[in-house]
PDB file of C-alpha atoms in Angstrom:
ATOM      1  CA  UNK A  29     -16.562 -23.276  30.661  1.00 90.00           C
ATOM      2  CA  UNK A  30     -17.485 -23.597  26.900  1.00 94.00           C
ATOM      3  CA  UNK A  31     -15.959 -21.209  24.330  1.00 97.00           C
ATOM      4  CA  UNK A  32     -18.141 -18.447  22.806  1.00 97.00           C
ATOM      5  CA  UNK A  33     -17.928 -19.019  19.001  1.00 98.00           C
ATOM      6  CA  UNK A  34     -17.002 -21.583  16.674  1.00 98.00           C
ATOM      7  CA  UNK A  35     -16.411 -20.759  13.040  1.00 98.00           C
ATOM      8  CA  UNK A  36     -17.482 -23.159  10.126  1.00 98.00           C
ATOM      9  CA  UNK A  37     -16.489 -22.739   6.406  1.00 97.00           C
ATOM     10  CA  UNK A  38     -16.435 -25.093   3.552  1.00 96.00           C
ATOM     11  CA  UNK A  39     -13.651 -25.509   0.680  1.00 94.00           C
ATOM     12  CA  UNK A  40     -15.464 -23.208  -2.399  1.00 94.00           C
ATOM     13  CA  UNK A  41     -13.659 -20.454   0.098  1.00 95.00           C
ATOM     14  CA  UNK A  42      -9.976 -19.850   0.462  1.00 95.00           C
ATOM     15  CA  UNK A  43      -8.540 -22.059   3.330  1.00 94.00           C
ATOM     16  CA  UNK A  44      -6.068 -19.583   4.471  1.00 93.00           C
ATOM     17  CA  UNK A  45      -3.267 -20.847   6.278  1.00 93.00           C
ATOM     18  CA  UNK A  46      -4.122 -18.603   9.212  1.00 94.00           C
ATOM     19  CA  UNK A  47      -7.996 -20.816   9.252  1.00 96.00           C
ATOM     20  CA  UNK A  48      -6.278 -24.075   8.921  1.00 95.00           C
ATOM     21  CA  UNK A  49      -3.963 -22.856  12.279  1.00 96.00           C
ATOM     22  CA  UNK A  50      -6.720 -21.225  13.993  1.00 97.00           C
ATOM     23  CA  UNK A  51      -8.200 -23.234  16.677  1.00 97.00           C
ATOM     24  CA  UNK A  52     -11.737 -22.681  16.945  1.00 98.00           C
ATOM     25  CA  UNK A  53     -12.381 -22.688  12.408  1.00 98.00           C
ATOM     26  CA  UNK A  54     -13.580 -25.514  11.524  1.00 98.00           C
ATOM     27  CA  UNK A  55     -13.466 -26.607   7.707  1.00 97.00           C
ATOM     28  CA  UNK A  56     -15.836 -28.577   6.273  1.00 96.00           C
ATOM     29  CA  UNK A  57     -14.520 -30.100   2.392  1.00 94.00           C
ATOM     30  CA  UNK A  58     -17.114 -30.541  -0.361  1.00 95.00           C
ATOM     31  CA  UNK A  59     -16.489 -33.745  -2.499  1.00 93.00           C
ATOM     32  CA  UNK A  60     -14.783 -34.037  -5.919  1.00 92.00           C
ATOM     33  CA  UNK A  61     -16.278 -37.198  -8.526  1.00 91.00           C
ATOM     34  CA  UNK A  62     -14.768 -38.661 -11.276  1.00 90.00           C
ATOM     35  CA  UNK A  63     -16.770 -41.487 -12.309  1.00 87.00           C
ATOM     36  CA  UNK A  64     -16.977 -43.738  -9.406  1.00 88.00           C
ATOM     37  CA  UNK A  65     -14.187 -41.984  -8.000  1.00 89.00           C
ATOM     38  CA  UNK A  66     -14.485 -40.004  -4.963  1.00 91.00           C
ATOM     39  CA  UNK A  67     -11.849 -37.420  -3.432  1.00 91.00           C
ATOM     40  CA  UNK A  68     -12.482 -35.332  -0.493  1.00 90.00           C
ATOM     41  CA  UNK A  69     -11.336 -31.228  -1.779  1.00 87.00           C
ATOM     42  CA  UNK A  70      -8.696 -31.355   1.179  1.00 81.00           C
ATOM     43  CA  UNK A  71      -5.902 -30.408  -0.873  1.00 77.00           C
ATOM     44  CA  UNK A  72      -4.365 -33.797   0.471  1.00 77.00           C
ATOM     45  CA  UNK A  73      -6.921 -36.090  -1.334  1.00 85.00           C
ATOM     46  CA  UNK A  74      -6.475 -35.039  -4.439  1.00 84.00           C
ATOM     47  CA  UNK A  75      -3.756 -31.970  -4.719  1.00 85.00           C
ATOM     48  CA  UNK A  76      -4.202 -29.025  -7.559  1.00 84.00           C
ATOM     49  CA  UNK A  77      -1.286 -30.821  -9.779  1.00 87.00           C
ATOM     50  CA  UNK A  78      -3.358 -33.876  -9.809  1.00 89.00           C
ATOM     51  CA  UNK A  79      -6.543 -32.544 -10.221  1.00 88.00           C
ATOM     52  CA  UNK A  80      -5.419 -30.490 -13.305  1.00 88.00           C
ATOM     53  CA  UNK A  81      -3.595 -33.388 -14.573  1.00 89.00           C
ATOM     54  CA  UNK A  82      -6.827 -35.645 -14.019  1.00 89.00           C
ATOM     55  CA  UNK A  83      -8.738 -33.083 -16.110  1.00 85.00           C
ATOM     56  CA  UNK A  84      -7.422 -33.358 -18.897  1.00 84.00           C
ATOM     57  CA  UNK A  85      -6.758 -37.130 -19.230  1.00 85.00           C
ATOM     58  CA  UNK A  86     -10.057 -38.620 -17.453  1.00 81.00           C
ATOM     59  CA  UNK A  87     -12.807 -39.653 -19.826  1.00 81.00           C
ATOM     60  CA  UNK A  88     -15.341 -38.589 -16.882  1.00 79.00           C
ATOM     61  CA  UNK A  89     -16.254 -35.232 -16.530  1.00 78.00           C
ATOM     62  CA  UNK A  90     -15.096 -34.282 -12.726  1.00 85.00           C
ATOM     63  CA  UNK A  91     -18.413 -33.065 -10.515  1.00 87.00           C
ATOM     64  CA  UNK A  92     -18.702 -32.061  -6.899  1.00 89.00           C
ATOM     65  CA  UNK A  93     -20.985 -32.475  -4.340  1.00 92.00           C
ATOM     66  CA  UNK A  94     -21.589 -30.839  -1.119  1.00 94.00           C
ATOM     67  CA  UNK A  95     -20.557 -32.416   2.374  1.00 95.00           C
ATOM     68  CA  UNK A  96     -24.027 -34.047   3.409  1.00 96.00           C
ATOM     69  CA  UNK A  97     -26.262 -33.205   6.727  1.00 97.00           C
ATOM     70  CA  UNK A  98     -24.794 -35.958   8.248  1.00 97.00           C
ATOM     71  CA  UNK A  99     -21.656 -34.631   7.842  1.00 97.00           C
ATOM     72  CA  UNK A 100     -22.315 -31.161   9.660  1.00 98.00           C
ATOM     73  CA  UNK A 101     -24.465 -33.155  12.240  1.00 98.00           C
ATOM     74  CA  UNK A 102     -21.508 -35.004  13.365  1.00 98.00           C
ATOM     75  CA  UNK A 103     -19.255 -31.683  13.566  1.00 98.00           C
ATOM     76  CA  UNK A 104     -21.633 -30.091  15.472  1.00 98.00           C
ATOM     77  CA  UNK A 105     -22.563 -32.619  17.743  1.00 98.00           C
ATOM     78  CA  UNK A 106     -18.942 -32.563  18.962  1.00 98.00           C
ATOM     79  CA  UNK A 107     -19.123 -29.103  18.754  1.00 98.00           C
ATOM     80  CA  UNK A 108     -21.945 -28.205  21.134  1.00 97.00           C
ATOM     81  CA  UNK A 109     -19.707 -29.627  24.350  1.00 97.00           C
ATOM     82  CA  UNK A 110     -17.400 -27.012  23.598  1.00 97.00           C
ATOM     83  CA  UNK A 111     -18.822 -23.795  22.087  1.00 98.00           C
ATOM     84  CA  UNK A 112     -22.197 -22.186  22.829  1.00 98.00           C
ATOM     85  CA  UNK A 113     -22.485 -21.174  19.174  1.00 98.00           C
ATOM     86  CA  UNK A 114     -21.234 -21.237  16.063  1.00 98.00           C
ATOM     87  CA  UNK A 115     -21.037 -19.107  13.081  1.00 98.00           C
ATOM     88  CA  UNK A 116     -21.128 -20.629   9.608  1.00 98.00           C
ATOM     89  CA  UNK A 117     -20.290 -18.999   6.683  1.00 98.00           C
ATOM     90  CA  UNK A 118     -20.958 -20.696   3.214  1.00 97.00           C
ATOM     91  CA  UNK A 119     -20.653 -20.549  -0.525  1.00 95.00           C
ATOM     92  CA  UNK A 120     -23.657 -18.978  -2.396  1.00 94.00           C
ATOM     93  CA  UNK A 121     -27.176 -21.114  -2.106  1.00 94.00           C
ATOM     94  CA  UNK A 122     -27.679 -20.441  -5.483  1.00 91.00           C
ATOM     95  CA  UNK A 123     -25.046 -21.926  -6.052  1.00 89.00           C
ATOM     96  CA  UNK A 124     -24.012 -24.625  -3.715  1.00 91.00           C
ATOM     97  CA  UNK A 125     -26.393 -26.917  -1.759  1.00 94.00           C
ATOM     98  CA  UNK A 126     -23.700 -26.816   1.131  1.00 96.00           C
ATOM     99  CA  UNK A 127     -25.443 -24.347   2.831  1.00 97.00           C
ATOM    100  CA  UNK A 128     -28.846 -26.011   3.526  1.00 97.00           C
ATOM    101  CA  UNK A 129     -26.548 -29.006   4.453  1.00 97.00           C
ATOM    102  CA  UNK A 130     -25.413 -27.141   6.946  1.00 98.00           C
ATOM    103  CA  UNK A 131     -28.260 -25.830   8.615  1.00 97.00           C
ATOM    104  CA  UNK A 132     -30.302 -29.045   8.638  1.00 97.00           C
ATOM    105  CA  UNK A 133     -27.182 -30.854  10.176  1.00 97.00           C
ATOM    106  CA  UNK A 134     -27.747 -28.275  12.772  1.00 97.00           C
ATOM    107  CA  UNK A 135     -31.277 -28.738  13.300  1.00 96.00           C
ATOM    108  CA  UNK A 136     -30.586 -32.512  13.724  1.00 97.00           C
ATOM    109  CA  UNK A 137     -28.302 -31.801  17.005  1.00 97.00           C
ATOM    110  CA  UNK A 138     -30.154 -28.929  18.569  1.00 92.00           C
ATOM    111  CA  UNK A 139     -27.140 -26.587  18.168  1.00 96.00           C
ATOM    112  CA  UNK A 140     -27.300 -23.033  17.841  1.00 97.00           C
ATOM    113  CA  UNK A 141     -25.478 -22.416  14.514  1.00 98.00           C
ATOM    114  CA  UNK A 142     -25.947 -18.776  12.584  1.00 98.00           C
ATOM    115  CA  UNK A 143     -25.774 -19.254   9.257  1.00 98.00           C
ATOM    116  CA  UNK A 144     -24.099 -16.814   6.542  1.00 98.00           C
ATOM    117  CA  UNK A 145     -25.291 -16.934   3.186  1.00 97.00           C
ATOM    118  CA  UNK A 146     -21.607 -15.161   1.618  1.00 97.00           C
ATOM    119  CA  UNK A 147     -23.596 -15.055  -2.061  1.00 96.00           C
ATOM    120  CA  UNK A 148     -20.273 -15.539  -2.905  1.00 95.00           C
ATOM    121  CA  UNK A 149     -16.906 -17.941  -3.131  1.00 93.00           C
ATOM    122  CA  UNK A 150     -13.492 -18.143  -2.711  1.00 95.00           C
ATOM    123  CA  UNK A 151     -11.967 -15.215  -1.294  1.00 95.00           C
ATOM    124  CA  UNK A 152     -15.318 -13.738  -1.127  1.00 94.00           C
ATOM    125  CA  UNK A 153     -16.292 -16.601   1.435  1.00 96.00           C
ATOM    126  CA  UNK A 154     -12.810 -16.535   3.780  1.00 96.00           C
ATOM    127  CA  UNK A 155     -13.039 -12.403   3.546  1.00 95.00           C
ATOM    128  CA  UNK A 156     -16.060 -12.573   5.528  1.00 96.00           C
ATOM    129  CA  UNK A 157     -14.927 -15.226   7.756  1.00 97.00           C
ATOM    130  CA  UNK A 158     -11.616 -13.199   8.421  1.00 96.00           C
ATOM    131  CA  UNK A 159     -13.828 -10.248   9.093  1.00 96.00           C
ATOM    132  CA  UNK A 160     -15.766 -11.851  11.591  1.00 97.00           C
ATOM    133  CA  UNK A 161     -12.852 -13.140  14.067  1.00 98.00           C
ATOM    134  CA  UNK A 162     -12.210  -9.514  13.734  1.00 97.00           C
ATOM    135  CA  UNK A 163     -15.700  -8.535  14.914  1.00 97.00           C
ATOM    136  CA  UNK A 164     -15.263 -11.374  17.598  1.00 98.00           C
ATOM    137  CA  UNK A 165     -12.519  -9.678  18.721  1.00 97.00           C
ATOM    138  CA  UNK A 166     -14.116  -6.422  19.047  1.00 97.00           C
ATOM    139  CA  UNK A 167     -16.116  -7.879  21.532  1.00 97.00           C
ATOM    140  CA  UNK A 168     -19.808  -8.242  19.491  1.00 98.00           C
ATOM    141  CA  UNK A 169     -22.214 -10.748  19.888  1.00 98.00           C
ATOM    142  CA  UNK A 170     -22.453 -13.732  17.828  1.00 98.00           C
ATOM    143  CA  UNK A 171     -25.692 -12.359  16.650  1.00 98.00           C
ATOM    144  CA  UNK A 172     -23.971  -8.784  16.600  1.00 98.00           C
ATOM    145  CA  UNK A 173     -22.109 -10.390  13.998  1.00 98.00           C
ATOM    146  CA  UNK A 174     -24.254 -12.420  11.706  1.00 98.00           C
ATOM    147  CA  UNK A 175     -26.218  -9.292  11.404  1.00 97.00           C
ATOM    148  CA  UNK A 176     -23.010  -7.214  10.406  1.00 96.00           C
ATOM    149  CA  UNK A 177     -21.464 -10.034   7.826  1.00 97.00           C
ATOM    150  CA  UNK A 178     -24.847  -9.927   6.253  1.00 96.00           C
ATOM    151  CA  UNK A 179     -25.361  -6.478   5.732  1.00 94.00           C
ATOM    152  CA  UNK A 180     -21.511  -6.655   4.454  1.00 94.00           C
ATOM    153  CA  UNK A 181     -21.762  -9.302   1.346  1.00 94.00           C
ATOM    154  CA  UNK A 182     -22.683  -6.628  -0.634  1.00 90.00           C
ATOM    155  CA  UNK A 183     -19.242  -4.798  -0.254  1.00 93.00           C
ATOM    156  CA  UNK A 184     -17.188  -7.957  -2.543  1.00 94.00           C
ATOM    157  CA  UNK A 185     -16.497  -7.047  -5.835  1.00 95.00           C
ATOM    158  CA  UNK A 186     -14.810  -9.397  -7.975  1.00 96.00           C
ATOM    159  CA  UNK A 187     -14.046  -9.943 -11.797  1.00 94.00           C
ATOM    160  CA  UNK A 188     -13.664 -13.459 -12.793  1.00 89.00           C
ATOM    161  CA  UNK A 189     -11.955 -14.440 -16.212  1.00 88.00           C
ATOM    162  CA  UNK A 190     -12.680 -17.976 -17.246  1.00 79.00           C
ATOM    163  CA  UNK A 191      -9.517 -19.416 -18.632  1.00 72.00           C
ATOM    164  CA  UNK A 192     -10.943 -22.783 -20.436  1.00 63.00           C
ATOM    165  CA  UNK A 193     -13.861 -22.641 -22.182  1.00 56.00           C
ATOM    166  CA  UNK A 194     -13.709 -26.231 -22.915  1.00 55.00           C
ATOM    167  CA  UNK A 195     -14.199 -27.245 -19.285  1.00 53.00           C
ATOM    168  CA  UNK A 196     -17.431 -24.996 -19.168  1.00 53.00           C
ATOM    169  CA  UNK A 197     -18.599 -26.689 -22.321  1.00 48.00           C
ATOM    170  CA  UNK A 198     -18.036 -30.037 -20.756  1.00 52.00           C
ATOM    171  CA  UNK A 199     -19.818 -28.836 -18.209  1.00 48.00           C
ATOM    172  CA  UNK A 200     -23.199 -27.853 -19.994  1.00 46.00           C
ATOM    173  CA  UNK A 201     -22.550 -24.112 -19.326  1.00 42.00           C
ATOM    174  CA  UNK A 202     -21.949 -23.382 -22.885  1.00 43.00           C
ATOM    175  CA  UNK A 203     -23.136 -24.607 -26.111  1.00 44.00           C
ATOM    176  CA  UNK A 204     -21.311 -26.261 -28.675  1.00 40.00           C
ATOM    177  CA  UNK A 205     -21.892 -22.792 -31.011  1.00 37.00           C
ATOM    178  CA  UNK A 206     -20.670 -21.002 -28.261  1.00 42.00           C
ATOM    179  CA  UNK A 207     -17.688 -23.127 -27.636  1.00 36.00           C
ATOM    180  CA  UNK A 208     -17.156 -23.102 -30.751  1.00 35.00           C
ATOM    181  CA  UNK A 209     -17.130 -19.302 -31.790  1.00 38.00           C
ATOM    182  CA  UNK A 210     -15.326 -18.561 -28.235  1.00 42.00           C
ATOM    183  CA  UNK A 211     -12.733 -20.924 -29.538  1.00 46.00           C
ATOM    184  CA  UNK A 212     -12.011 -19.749 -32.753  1.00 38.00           C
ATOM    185  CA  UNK A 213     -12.069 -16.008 -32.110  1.00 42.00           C
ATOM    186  CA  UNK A 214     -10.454 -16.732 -28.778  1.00 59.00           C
ATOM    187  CA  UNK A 215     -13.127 -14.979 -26.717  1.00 67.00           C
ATOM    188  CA  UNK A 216     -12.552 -14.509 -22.796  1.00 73.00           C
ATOM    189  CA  UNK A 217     -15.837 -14.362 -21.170  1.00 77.00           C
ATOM    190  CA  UNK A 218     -15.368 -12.319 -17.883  1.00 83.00           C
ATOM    191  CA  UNK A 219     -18.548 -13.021 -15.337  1.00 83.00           C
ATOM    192  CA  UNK A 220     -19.211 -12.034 -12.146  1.00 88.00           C
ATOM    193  CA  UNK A 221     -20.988 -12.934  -8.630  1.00 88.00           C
ATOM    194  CA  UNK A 222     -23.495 -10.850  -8.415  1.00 87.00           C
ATOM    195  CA  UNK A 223     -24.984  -8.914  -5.177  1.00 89.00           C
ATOM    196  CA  UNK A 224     -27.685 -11.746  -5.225  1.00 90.00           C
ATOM    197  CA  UNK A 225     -25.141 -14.186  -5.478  1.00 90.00           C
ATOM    198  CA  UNK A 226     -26.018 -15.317  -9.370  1.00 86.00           C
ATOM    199  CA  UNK A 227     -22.769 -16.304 -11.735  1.00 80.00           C
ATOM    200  CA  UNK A 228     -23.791 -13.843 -14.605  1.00 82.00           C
ATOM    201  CA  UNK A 229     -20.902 -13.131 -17.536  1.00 80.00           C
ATOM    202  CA  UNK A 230     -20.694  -9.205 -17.638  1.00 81.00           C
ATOM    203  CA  UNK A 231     -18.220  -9.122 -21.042  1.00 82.00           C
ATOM    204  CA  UNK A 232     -15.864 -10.793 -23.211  1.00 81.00           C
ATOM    205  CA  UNK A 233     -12.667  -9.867 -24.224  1.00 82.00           C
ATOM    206  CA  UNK A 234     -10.673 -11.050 -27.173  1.00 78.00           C
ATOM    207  CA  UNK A 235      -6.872 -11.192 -25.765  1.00 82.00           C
ATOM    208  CA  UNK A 236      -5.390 -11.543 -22.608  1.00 83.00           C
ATOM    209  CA  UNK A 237      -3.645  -8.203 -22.907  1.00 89.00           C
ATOM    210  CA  UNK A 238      -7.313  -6.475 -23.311  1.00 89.00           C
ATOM    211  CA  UNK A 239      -8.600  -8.900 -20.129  1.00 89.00           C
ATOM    212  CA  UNK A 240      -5.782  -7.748 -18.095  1.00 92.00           C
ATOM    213  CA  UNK A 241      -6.801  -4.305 -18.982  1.00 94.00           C
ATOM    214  CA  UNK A 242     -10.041  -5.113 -18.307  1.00 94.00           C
ATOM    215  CA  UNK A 243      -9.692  -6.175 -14.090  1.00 95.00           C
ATOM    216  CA  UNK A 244      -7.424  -3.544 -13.479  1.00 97.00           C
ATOM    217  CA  UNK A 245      -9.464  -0.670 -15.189  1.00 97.00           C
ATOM    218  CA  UNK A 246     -12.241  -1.468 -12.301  1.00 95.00           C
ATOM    219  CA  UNK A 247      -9.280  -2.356  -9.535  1.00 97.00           C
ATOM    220  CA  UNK A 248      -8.114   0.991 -10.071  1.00 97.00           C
ATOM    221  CA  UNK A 249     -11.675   3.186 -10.202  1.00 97.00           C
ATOM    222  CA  UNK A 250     -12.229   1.446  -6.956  1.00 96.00           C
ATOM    223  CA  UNK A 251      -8.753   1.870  -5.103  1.00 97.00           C
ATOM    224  CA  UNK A 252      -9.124   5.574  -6.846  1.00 96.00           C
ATOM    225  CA  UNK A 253     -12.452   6.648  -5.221  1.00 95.00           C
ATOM    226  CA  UNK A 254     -12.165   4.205  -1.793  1.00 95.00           C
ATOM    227  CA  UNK A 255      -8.715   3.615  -0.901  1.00 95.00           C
ATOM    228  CA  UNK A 256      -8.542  -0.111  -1.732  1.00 96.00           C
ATOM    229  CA  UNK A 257      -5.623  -1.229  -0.417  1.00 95.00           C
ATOM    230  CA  UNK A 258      -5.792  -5.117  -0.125  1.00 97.00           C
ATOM    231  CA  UNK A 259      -6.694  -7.126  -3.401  1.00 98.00           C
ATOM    232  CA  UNK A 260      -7.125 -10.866  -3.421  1.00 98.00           C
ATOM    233  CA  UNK A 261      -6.173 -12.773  -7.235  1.00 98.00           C
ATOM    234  CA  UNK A 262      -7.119 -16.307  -7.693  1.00 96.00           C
ATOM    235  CA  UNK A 263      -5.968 -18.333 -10.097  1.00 95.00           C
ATOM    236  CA  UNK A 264      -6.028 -22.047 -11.511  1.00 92.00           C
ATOM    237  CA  UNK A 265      -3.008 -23.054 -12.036  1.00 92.00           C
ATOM    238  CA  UNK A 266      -1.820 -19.872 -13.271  1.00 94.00           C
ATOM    239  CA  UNK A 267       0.718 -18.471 -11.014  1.00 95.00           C
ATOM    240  CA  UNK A 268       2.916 -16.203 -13.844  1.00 96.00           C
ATOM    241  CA  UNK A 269      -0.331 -14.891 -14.644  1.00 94.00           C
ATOM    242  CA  UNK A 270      -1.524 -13.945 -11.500  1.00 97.00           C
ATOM    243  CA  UNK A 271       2.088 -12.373 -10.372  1.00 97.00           C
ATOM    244  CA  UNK A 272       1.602 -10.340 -13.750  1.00 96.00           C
ATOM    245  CA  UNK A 273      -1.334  -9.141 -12.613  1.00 97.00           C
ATOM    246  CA  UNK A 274      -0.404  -8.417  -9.356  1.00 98.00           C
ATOM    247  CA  UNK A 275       2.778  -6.339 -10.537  1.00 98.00           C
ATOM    248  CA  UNK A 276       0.675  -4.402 -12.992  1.00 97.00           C
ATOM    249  CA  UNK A 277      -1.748  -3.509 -10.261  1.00 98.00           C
ATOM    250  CA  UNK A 278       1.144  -2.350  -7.666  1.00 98.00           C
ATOM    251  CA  UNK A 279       1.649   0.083 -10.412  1.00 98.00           C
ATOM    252  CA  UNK A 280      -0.935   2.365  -9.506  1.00 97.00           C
ATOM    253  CA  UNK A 281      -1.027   1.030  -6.030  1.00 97.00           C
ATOM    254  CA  UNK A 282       2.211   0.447  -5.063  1.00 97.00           C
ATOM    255  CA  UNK A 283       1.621   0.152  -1.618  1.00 97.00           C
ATOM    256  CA  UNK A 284      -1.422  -2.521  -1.823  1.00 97.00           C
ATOM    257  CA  UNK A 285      -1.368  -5.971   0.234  1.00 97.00           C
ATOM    258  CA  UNK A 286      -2.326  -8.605  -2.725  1.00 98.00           C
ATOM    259  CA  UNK A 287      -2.783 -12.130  -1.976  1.00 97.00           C
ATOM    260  CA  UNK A 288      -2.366 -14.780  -4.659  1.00 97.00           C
ATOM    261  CA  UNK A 289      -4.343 -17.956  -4.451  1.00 95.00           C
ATOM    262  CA  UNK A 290      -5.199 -21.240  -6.145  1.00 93.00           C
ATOM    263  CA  UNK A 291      -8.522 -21.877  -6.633  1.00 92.00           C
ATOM    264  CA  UNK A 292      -9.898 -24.632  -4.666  1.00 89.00           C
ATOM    265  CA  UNK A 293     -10.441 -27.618  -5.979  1.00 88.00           C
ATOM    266  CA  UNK A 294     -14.194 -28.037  -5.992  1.00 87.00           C
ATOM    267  CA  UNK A 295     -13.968 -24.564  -7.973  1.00 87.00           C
ATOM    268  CA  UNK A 296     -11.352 -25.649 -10.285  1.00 87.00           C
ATOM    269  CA  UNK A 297     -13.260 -28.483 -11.136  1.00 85.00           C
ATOM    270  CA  UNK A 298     -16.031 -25.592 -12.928  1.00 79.00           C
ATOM    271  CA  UNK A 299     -14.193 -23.104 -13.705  1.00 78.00           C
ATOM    272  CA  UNK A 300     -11.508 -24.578 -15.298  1.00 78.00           C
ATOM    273  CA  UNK A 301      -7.544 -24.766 -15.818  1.00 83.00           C
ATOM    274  CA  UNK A 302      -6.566 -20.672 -16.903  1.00 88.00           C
ATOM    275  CA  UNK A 303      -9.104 -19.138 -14.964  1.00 90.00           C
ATOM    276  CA  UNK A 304      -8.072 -15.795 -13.306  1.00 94.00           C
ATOM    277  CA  UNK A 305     -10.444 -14.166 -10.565  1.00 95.00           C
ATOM    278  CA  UNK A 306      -9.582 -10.884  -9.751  1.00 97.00           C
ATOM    279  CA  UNK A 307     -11.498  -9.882  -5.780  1.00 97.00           C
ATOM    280  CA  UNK A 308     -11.958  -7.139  -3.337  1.00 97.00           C
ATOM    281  CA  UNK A 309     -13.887  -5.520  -0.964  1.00 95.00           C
ATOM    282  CA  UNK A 310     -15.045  -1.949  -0.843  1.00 92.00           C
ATOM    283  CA  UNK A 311     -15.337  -0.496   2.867  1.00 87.00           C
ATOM    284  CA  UNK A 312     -18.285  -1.335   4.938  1.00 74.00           C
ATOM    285  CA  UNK A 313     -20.796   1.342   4.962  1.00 63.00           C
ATOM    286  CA  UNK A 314     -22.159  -0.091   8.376  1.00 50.00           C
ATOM    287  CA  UNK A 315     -19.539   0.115  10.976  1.00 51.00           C
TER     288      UNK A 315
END
């Protein structure tokens, strides 16, 4: 007898310890370049220490790409003797091609995959995921549930400070006048995923004291008017930051559950070494 659901993610999300033990979430890892080098974002390929390190002493600029068709074709293929679905949940389109990867890799084995467009990443991704084995468990419907995590992407908030403007300059994100100015009056752009899953920068700040000030202002409006009780914080390669943040925000919520990440790999690579993202999610308003 086959199993009812499998669950697919890729590595822009948070690969939770509880997904990587789980038996029926299947991770799928984008792919990291520099140069002619290839490393699979596995977090064994190529580890966070290395990757940083590789940053800043590689002449190449570091790129990703997504896992190809083939790729999901082959999962799923094995898949469809075991499950009679699957539900996959993805990084933004507009910002990732993972996501048509996926469902064309589907299409090419005849397997009945639901796709879930997060419009986000990171935590935003693995929230939704993690919400889902909970509707599973509830008993609904793989359709149920695809229907439920869609009408819920629009409950993530999250405030993202970039930490390195140099790696977004690199990147073509930011001119060299803007690089420039940012670095000499030691601007902190903060930008957001928005509810149409668009990168957009929402305001700058000109010291980490004022940044910090910044996330919680909005952490604490929210927790104020909805109860938030569970806050996710990101960071590359950041840790002392992130724990400041997280003791700050236990100050007006002292009995919050935070979670403190690293960013994955494939997001380090464009955000950049510094950056601090700051997540949530406000209570469903279909339940």
């Amino acid at each position: 007898m086959k199993k009812p659901i499998a669950w697919i993610m890729d590595t822009t999300g948070y690969v939770t310890e509880q997904f990587k033990s789980h038996p029926d979430v299947y991770i799928v890892p984008l792919n990291i370049h520099f140069g002619s080098e290839e490393f699979i974002d596995d977090g064994i390929d190529l580890s966070n220490d290395e990757l940083y390190a590789r940053m800043k002493s590689s002449k190449d600029f570091p790129k990703t790409s997504q896992p190809s068709a083939g790729k999901f074709a082959e999962l799923y293929e094995k898949l469809k003797e075991e499950y009679e679905c699957a539900i996959a949940v993805h990084a933004s389109a507009k910002l990732s091609g993972t996501i048509a990867s996926s469902m064309t890799g589907a299409e090419m084995t005849d397997f009945k995959v639901y796709t879930v467009d997060s419009l986000a990443l990171s935590y935003g991704l693995s929230g939704l995921l993690d919400r889902g084995l909970k509707l599973q468990d509830q008993g609904l419907s793989a359709e149920e549930i695809t229907q439920r995590l869609e009408q819920e992407t629009t409950d993530f908030r999250n405030f993202i400070l970039i930490g390195n403007l140099s790696q977004l300059y690199k990147g073509g994100r930011m001119s060299g006048a803007q690089y420039y100015i940012g670095s000499v009056l030691k601007i902190k752009p903060i930008v957001q995923l928005t509810e149409k899953g668009e990168l957009e920068p929402i305001d700058k700040v000109r010291s980490h004291k004022k940044a910090l000030a910044y996330l919680l202002d909005r952490a604490k409006a929210d927790h104020e008017q909805y109860g938030i009780d569970y806050f996710q914080i990101m960071h590359g390669h950041i840790p002392e930051q992130a724990e400041e943040l997280k003791t700050e925000l236990l100050k007006f919520a002292p009995d919050a559950e935070v979670l403190i990440g690293n960013l994955s790999s494939s997001l380090a690579v464009h955000a950049g070494e510094g950056t601090l993202a700051f997540m949530w999610r406000r209570p469903p308003a279909h339940v």
